[in-house]
Coordinates of C-alpha atoms in Angstrom, one line a residue:
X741 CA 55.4 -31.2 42.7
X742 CA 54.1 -34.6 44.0
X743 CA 54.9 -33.2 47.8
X744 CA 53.1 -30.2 47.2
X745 CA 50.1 -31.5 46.1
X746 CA 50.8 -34.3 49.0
X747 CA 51.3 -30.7 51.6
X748 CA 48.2 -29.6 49.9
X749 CA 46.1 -32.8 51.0
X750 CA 47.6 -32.5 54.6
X751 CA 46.6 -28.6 54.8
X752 CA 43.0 -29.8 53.9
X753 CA 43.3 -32.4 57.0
X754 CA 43.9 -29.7 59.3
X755 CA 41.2 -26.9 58.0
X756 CA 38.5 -29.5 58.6
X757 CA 40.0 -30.3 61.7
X758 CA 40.0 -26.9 62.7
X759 CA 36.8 -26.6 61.6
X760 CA 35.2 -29.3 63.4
X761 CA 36.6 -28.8 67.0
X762 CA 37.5 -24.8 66.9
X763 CA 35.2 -22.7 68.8
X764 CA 32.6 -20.9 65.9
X765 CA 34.0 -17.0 67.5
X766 CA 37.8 -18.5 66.9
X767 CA 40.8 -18.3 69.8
X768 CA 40.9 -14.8 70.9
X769 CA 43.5 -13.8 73.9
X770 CA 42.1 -11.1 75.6
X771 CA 40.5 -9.2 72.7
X772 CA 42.9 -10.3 70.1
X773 CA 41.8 -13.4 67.6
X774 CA 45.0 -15.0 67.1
X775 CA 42.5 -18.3 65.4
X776 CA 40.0 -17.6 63.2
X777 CA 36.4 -18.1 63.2
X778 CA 35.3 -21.5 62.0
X779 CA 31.5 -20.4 60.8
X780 CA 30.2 -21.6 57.5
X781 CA 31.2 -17.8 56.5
X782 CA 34.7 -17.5 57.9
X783 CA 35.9 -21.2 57.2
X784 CA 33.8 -23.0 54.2
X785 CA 34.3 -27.0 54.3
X786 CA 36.8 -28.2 51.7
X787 CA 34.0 -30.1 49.9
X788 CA 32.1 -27.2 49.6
X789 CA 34.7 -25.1 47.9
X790 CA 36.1 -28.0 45.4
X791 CA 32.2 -28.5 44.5
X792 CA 32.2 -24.8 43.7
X793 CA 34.2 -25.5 40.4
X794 CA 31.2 -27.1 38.7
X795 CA 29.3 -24.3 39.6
X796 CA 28.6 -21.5 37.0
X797 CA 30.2 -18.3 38.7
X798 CA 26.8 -16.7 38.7
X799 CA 23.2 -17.9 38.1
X800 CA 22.8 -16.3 34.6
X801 CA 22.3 -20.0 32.4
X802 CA 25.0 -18.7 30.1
X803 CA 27.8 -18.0 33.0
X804 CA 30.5 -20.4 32.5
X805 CA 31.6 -22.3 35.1
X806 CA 33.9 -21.3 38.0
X807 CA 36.6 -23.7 36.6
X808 CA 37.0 -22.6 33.2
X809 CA 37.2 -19.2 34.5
X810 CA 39.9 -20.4 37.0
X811 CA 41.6 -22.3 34.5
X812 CA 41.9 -19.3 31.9
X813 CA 43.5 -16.8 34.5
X814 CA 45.8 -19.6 35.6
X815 CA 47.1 -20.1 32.3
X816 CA 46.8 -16.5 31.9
X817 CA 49.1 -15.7 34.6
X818 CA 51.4 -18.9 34.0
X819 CA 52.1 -17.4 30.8
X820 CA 53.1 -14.0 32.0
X821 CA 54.9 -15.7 34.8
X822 CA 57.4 -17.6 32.7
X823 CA 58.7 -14.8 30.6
X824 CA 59.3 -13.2 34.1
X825 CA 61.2 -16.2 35.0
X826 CA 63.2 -16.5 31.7
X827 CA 63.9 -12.6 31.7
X828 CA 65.4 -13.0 35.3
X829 CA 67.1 -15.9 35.0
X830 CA 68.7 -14.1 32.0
X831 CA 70.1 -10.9 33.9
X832 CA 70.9 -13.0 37.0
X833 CA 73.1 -15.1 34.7
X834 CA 74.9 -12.4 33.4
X835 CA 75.0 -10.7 36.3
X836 CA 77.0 -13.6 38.3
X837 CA 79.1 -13.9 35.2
X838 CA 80.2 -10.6 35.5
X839 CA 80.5 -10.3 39.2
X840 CA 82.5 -14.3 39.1
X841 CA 85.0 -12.8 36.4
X842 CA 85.5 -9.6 38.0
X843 CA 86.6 -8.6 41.8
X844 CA 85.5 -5.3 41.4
X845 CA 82.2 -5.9 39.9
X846 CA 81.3 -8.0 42.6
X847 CA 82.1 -5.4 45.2
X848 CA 80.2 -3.2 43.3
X849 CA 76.7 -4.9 42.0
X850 CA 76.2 -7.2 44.6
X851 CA 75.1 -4.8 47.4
X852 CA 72.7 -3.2 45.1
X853 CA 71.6 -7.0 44.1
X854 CA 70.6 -7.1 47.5
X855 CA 69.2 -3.9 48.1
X856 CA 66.8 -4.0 45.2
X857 CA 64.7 -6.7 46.8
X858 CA 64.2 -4.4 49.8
X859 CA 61.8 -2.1 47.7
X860 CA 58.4 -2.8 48.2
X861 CA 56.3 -4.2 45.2
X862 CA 53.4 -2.7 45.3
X863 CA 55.4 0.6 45.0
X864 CA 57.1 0.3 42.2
X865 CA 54.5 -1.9 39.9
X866 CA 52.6 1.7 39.3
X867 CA 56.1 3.2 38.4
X868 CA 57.2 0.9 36.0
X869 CA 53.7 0.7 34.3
X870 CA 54.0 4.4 33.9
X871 CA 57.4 4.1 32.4
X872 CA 56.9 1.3 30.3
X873 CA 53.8 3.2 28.5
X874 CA 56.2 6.6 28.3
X875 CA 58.3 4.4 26.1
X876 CA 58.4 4.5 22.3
X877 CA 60.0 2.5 19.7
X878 CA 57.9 2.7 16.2
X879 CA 54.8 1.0 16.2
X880 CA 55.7 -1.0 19.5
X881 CA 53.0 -0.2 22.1
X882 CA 53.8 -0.8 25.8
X883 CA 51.1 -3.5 26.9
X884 CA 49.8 -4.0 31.4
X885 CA 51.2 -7.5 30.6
X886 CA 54.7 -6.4 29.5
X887 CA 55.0 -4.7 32.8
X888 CA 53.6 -7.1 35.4
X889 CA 56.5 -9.4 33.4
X890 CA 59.1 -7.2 34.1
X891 CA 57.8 -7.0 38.3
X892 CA 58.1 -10.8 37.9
X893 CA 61.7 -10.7 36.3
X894 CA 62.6 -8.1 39.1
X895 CA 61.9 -10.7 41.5
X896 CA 62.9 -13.6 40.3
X897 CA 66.5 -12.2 38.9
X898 CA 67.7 -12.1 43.0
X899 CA 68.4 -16.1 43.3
X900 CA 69.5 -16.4 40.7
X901 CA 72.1 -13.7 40.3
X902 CA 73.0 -14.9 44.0
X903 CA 72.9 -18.7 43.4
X904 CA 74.9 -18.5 40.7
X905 CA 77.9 -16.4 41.7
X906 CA 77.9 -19.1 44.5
X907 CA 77.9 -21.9 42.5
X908 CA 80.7 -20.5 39.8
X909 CA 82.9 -19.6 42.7
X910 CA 82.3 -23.2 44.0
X911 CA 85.6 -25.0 42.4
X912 CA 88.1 -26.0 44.7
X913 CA 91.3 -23.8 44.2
X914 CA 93.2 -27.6 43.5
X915 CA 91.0 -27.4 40.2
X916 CA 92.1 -23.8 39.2
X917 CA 95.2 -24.4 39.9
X918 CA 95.3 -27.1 37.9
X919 CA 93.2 -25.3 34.8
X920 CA 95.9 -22.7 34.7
X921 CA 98.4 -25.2 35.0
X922 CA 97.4 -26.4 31.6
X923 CA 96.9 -22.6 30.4
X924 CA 92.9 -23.1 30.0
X925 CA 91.6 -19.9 29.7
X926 CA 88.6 -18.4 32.2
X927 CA 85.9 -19.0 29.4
X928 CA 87.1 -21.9 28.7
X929 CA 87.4 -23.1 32.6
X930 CA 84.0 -21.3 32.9
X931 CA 82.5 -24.0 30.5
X932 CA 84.2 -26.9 31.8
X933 CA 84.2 -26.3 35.0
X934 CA 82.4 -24.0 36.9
X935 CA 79.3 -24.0 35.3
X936 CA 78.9 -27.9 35.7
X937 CA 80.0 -26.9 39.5
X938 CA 77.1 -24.7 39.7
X939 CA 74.3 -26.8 39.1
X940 CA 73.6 -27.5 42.0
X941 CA 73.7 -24.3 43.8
X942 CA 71.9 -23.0 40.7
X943 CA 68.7 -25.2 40.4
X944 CA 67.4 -24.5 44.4
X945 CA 68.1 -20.7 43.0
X946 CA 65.9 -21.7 39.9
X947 CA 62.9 -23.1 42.1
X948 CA 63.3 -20.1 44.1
X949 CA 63.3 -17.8 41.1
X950 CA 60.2 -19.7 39.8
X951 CA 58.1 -18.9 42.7
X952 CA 59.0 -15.4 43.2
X953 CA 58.1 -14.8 39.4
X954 CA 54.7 -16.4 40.6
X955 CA 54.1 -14.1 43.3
X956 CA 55.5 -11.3 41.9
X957 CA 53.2 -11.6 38.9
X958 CA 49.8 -12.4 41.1
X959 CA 51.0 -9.1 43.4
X960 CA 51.5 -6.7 40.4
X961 CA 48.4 -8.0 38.5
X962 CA 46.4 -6.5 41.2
X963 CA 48.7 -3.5 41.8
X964 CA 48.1 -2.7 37.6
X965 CA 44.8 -3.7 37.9
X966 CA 45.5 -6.2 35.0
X967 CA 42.2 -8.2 34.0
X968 CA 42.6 -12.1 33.2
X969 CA 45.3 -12.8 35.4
X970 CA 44.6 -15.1 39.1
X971 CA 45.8 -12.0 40.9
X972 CA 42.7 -10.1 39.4
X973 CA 40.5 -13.1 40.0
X974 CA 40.8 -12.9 43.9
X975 CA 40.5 -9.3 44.2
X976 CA 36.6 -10.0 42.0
X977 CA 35.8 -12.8 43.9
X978 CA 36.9 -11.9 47.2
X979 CA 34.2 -9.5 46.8
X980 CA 31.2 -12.1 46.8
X981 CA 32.8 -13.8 49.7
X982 CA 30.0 -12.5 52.3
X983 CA 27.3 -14.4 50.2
X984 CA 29.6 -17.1 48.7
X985 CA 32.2 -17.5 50.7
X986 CA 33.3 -20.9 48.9
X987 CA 33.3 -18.9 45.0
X988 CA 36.2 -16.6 46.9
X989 CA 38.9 -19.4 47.4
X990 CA 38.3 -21.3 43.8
X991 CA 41.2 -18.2 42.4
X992 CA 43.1 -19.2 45.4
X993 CA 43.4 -22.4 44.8
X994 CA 44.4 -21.3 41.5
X995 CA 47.0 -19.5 42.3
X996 CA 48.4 -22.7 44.4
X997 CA 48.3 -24.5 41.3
X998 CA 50.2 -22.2 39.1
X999 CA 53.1 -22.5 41.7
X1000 CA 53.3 -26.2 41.8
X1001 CA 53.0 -26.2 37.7
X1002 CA 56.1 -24.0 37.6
X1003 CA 58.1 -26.3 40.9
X1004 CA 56.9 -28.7 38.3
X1005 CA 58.9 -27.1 35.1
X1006 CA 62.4 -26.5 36.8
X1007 CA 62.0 -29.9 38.6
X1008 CA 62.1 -31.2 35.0
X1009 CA 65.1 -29.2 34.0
X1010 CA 66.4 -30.5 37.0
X1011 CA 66.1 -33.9 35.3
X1012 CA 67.9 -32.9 32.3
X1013 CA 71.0 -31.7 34.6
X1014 CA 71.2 -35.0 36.7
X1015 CA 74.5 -35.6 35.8
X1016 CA 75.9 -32.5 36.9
X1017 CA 73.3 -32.9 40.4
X1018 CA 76.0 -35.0 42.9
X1019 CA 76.5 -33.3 45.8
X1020 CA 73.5 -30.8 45.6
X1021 CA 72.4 -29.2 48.3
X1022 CA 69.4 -30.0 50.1

């Protein structure tokens, strides 16, 4: 989290740098802009937008400001996010559970594992609102949040499911061997062994996981149209931009935030496997 706030400083740097010794009508080749413009319009100043925050988000005297706001769809769409997260890390567990214990079920689920993330997302967020609402169980009523979760868990189940089977498939055969030597069962091995093997393949799958549930969440909260969300907050403001073009980034930076807040959380559960982190990847 500390380096992404520190890439985040360093991205500043550059916009202002940009800003100051880019041409105002951007790099074009031929007729092509390959740079954009660096106008007032195209390319506010840093200091411009972070002042924005204080500002209410439109001159009524009761408006609130732009950070509240902010704040509110970030937690919003934190919320959302993490039950994403925890539903995929769920059915990517079990799915590399099944596909480790059995040959066939590897050979079987894992090219479909992979094909699923080949489906666009804005395609299918419409289709599994629709679905979700056609559903009945009693009084339960099919909520825009439930679904823009589930686009979230559709994401963020891939690295895991992937990262995992990788890391339970990591023991050296030496170590089998020697487990059935002793008659340990595959459970059993599974709990002494090759899940403490697959930390760290699993927690780079984790961070991975964490930020697709962000996206994915952001993407299908404008897909559904979902109000309160970050993804819904840069579709509004984005449409101020021409006469406040500094309002239009204060969601964007939002949405930054939300993703180093969750690289944040699995960092921490990061800390609470250290022991079983020697050797992990970079």
């Amino acid at each position: 989290m500390v380096f992404g706030a520190l890439g985040i400083v360093v991205l500043a740097a550059l916009w202002e740098l940009y800003k100051w010794l880019g041409p105002e009508d951007g790099v074009k080749v031929g007729s092509t802009l390959i740079l954009p413009r660096t106008s007032d319009m195209a390319m506010p100043h840093v200091w411009d937008m972070i002042s924005r925050f204080g500002e209410p988000v439109t001159g009524s005297p009761t408006s609130p400001s732009v950070s509240s706001v902010v704040i509110d769809a970030c937690v919003f769409t934190l919320k959302i996010a993490a039950a994403g997260w925890a539903m995929g890390l769920v059915v990517g567990l079990v799915l590399a559970l099944l596909m480790a214990r059995f040959l066939i079920a590897e050979s079987a689920v894992l090219p479909w594992v992979v094909l699923s993330q080949t489906v666009p997302l804005v395609a299918i967020a419409p289709l599994v609102r629709r679905w979700g609402t056609a559903l009945e169980f009693g009084s339960f009523e099919w909520s825009n949040e439930y679904s823009v979760a589930v686009i979230a868990a559709y994401l963020a189940f891939f690295p895991v499911a992937v990262g995992a089977l990788r890391g339970l498939k990591s023991p050296d055969r030496t170590h089998l061997d020697l487990l059935h030597t002793y008659g340990v069962g595959w459970w059993r091995g599974l709990r002494t062994l090759r899940l403490p093997a697959s930390v760290p393949y699993l927690l780079p799958a984790l961070r991975l996981a964490a930020a697709s549930a962000v996206i994915g969440t952001v993407v299908a909260e404008v897909s559904i149209g979902l109000r309160g969300g970050i993804g819904r907050l840069i579709i509004e403001y984005a449409q101020s931009a021409g006469s406040d073009p500094a309002k239009a980034w204060a969601p964007i930076f939002g949405a930054v935030a939300v993703g180093l807040v969750a690289a944040g959380a699995v960092a921490l559960i990061g800390r609470l496997l250290h022991p079983y982190r020697r050797g992990e990847l970079a």
